[in-house]
Amino acid sequence: MNSGTRSRIPSFIREAVEEDLRTGRFNYVRTRLPPEPNGYLHIGHCKAFLIDYFTAQEFGGELYLRFDDTNPTKEETEFVEAIKEDAAWLGIRWVKETYASDYFDLLYEWAVKLVKMGLAYVDDQSQAELSASRGTLPKGTKWKETEPNIRPGVESPWRNRSVEENLDLLERMKNGEFPEGSRVLRAKIDMNHPNLLMRDPVMYRIMHVPHHRTGTKWHIYPTYDWSHGQNDAMEGITHSLCSEEYRIHRPLYEWFIEKLGVFPSRQIEFSRLNLTYAMMSKRKLRKLVEKGIVRGWDDPRLTTLRGLRRRGVPPEAIIEFVTNLGETKNDSWVDMAQFEAVIRDVLNKTALRRMAVLRPLKLVIDNYPDDLVEEMDALNNPEDPTAGTRKVPFSKVLYIEQDDFREVPSPKYYRLYPGNEVRLRYAYLVKCTHAVKDENGNVVEVHATYDPATRGGDAPDGRKVKATLHWVSAAHALPVEVRLYEQLFTVERPDDTEDLDSIINPNSLQVLYPSYAEASLSEAKVGDRFQFERVGYFCLDPDSTDGKLVFNRTVTLKDSWAKVEKSLQT
RNA sequence: UGGGGCGUGGUGCAAUGGCAGCACACCAGACUUUGGAUCUGUGGAUCUUGGUUCGAAUCCAGGCGCCCCAGCCA
C-alpha cells in the first residue's frame, strides 16, 4: 500500500493546518476525539477518529480522547470502557483521557462571566414557548409562496433581566432549587439571526439526574454548544475536526471564543462516512439488539467495531479503507463492496491458508491402500514465503465440497464429474469413476482412482487438469461449525427505514454443521484469521469450545465460477 | 426557499487556468497447484446556460438538483 508516501489526512484539512502553523495562529497541533459515551463505536465513527489521529500524528502533535458526557440521561460508564477498548483495537493512541465533566466548574465560571457581561440570561419560558419563539423553517421540502418561509424570532420577556437577578437565578438553578424544564440559561445573541442556532441558544438546562462521574453534584448540565467549544479552548485544542452537520454551529463556536476571549480553536468540517448496507443510527442499532434481531452489539453482521472485530475484519483493513476514501465535503455513499475489497486485500497478504470443506461430500479413492496415511506438504500462504509449510494428512476416504462434483456437468464446468480428472490440492490427480446414490437419487458418495505418480499434484508426463479441489481426510477431519453471513439488510440505506422488520434479510446468517476442517486448525485461537482455500476468509469465534470450533466467514473470495454459472442460467 | 454545505464515469476520490486520471464495480483476455491471487485491455464522467480567456472541471454570473438546521441531543 502507499501509506508510506501518501498522507493519511484529507488535503483540505492538511492545508488548513499548514496555514495555521505558517501564519503563527498556532505553533503546535492538538486534536481531540469527542465521543459521547452513549453507545458503541461503529465504522462511521472511524473516519473522524482516524482523521483526528492522523492529523495530530502527521504534524507531530497530540491527540486527546475527550468524552462528551454532558447529558447524564444518556451516558454510561459501560460505554466509556467499550469505546476505549474499541479505539485502542483500531490502533488509535491518545496522550490524555479527559471528560467534558472535568470542566463543569470552570465552565460555570465562564457562564457567570458571560452573565456579568450581559451576554447571557436566565429564561423562564417553557420549552414549548421557547421553541415557538425561535421562529420557524418551512415545513417539508415544499415551500408555499403564500407563506413566509421563515418567521423571525421573538425575544423572551425575560431577556432583559438585570445582571444581579440572572446571577441569583443561575446560582439557584445550579443548587437545584427549580424543577426540570422551568428555566434555562441562554446566550444573548440575536433573535432575528438567519441562522437559527444564533437565536439565543440554550447553554444550561436543569436536570436532576445523577451523572456517571460527577454524581449528584450538578443540577444543571451544559448543552453541546456551550460545552464542546469551551472544552476545546480549555484544552488548547488547535483543530476541532468534525462532520459537516456542525458547520452551522461554527458561528456560535466562534462567538463564544470571541466574547470570552479564550484560546481560538479552529473548527474544520468534513463529510461523514455513509456506507451502503450499514446501519449507523445508534437508536436503531440498539433496537436491533433489543429485539433480538442480532445476537448483540458484537454480532458479526453489524458494522460496529466489535461486530467487525468478531467477524474477522483486521483493524488495518478499516484504516486502509477509511484513509483510502480520501475526504471531501461531498455527501457520499460508499459501496460496501469497496470495503470488502480492502478486507480481501489485507487478508490475502496475511491470512494463513487452510483447507475446510463446508458442505461435505464423501470421496473414496478406490485404488488407494486402505490403511495408508500420507503427510502432504502444503503452503501456509503462497503470498508470503516466510509463512512456511505444514503437513496435511491424506487417506483413502476424503471429503470434498458438494459443489465440486456434478453427475452431469454443465458447459464450462471442469471440476469433478464421471470420467474427468482433477487435482486434489497438494496431493494427487484423481479421476472420477462413478457416484453412489441413495434411494432418493441423491449423490451420497463419489468414487475415483488416483495416479500414484502424481504425488504433490504434478503429473510426470506433463498432462494438465483444469481444476484443483480442496479436500479433507475423513478420518482426520475436525467437525466444525461455520457461520456464513450476508448483508443484514435488503436495502442499501437501512437507516432510512423505520420498520426494521421489513428490511431484514432472512438469510443474513446461515449456520453449517458439521463442516470439516483440516486437523491443524485444532490449534487455532479465538480471533485467528484464516483463508479456507477456494472458499473465503474465516475467523475463529469466541463461541468455540474444545469440542466444537466455530468459524465466522469474514468475506468470500471472489468467485468467478459463480458468475459464469449465473450467466449460463440466464 | 431564511441560512449553510455540496454537485467529475455506476460508486468513492484526483486534476488548484494547460492532454480529465486513480481505486472499487462492470465487461473482455492472459496466466495459474485456490475458477483465488496476479497481469493486460474495453466501455463509461466534469448538473445546466451564458460570460471571461489562446485555453475553463477549475474563474465570474444566472438557473437546476441534493443534503443539513426550527432538541432544554451530540
Short mmCIF file of C-alpha atoms (C1' of nucleotides) in Angstrom, two decimals, chain A residues 15 68 70 134 149-150 181 194 196 205 224 244 246-247 249 328-331 333 348 353 383 412 414-415 423 456-458 531 533-534 557-558 560-561, chain B residues 1-8 10-16 23-28 32-38 66-74:
data_model
loop_
_atom_site.label_atom_id
_atom_site.label_comp_id
_atom_site.label_asym_id
_atom_site.label_seq_id
_atom_site.Cartn_x
_atom_site.Cartn_y
_atom_site.Cartn_z
CA GLU A 15 -3.64 22.68 4.05
CA ASP A 68 -18.54 14.38 25.69
CA THR A 70 -22.88 16.46 29.10
CA ARG A 134 -37.39 30.89 17.97
CA ASN A 149 -40.54 30.66 4.60
CA ILE A 150 -39.12 31.79 7.87
CA GLY A 181 -37.68 22.43 32.44
CA PRO A 194 -30.83 33.99 9.88
CA LEU A 196 -31.45 29.60 13.96
CA ARG A 205 -30.69 23.14 31.27
CA TYR A 224 -23.25 20.66 23.33
CA GLU A 244 -20.41 18.72 8.14
CA TYR A 246 -21.74 21.01 12.66
CA ARG A 247 -20.95 23.60 10.01
CA HIS A 249 -22.62 25.65 14.71
CA THR A 328 -14.26 15.99 0.86
CA LYS A 329 -17.33 17.86 1.95
CA ASN A 330 -19.47 15.96 -0.55
CA ASP A 331 -22.38 13.88 0.57
CA TRP A 333 -22.29 6.83 -0.21
CA ASN A 348 -4.87 -12.13 1.18
CA ARG A 353 -4.28 -20.89 4.20
CA GLU A 383 1.64 -14.77 -0.99
CA LYS A 412 -17.58 -24.92 -18.75
CA TYR A 414 -14.44 -28.56 -15.13
CA ARG A 415 -14.42 -29.84 -11.61
CA ARG A 423 -6.14 -32.26 -8.84
CA GLY A 456 2.17 -33.42 -4.80
CA GLY A 457 -0.13 -32.63 -7.69
CA ASP A 458 2.10 -32.70 -10.77
CA GLN A 531 -8.28 -18.33 4.38
CA GLU A 533 -8.79 -22.19 0.24
CA ARG A 534 -11.20 -21.52 -2.60
CA LEU A 557 -13.16 -14.98 -2.11
CA LYS A 558 -14.10 -13.62 -5.48
CA SER A 560 -15.71 -16.13 -10.90
CA TRP A 561 -17.30 -19.54 -11.45
"C1'" U B 1 -36.86 28.85 -0.13
"C1'" G B 2 -34.08 32.30 5.79
"C1'" G B 3 -29.17 30.48 6.47
"C1'" G B 4 -25.39 26.96 5.47
"C1'" G B 5 -22.99 22.90 2.72
"C1'" C B 6 -22.30 20.12 -1.81
"C1'" G B 7 -22.57 18.89 -7.45
"C1'" U B 8 -16.42 14.99 -12.03
"C1'" G B 10 -22.46 3.06 -11.51
"C1'" U B 11 -19.72 4.29 -6.51
"C1'" G B 12 -15.64 6.94 -3.87
"C1'" C B 13 -11.75 10.29 -4.91
"C1'" A B 14 -7.73 13.26 -8.21
"C1'" A B 15 -6.69 17.04 -11.60
"C1'" U B 16 -5.52 24.11 -7.63
"C1'" A B 23 -9.49 2.88 -6.92
"C1'" C B 24 -13.86 -0.19 -6.36
"C1'" A B 25 -17.64 -2.25 -9.51
"C1'" C B 26 -18.64 -3.94 -14.56
"C1'" C B 27 -17.06 -6.36 -19.26
"C1'" A B 28 -13.10 -8.99 -22.18
"C1'" U B 32 -2.42 -20.08 -12.64
"C1'" U B 33 -1.36 -26.46 -7.99
"C1'" U B 34 -7.04 -21.71 -4.83
"C1'" G B 35 -12.30 -20.85 -11.30
"C1'" G B 36 -8.35 -17.47 -5.69
"C1'" A B 37 -4.21 -14.12 -6.27
"C1'" U B 38 -1.64 -11.53 -10.18
"C1'" C B 66 -29.18 17.05 -3.46
"C1'" C B 67 -28.04 17.44 1.88
"C1'" C B 68 -28.15 19.97 6.88
"C1'" C B 69 -30.63 23.45 10.57
"C1'" A B 70 -36.93 25.00 13.98
"C1'" G B 71 -33.66 19.43 21.00
"C1'" C B 72 -33.52 22.04 27.29
"C1'" C B 73 -29.49 15.57 21.82
"C1'" A B 74 -24.47 15.32 20.39
#
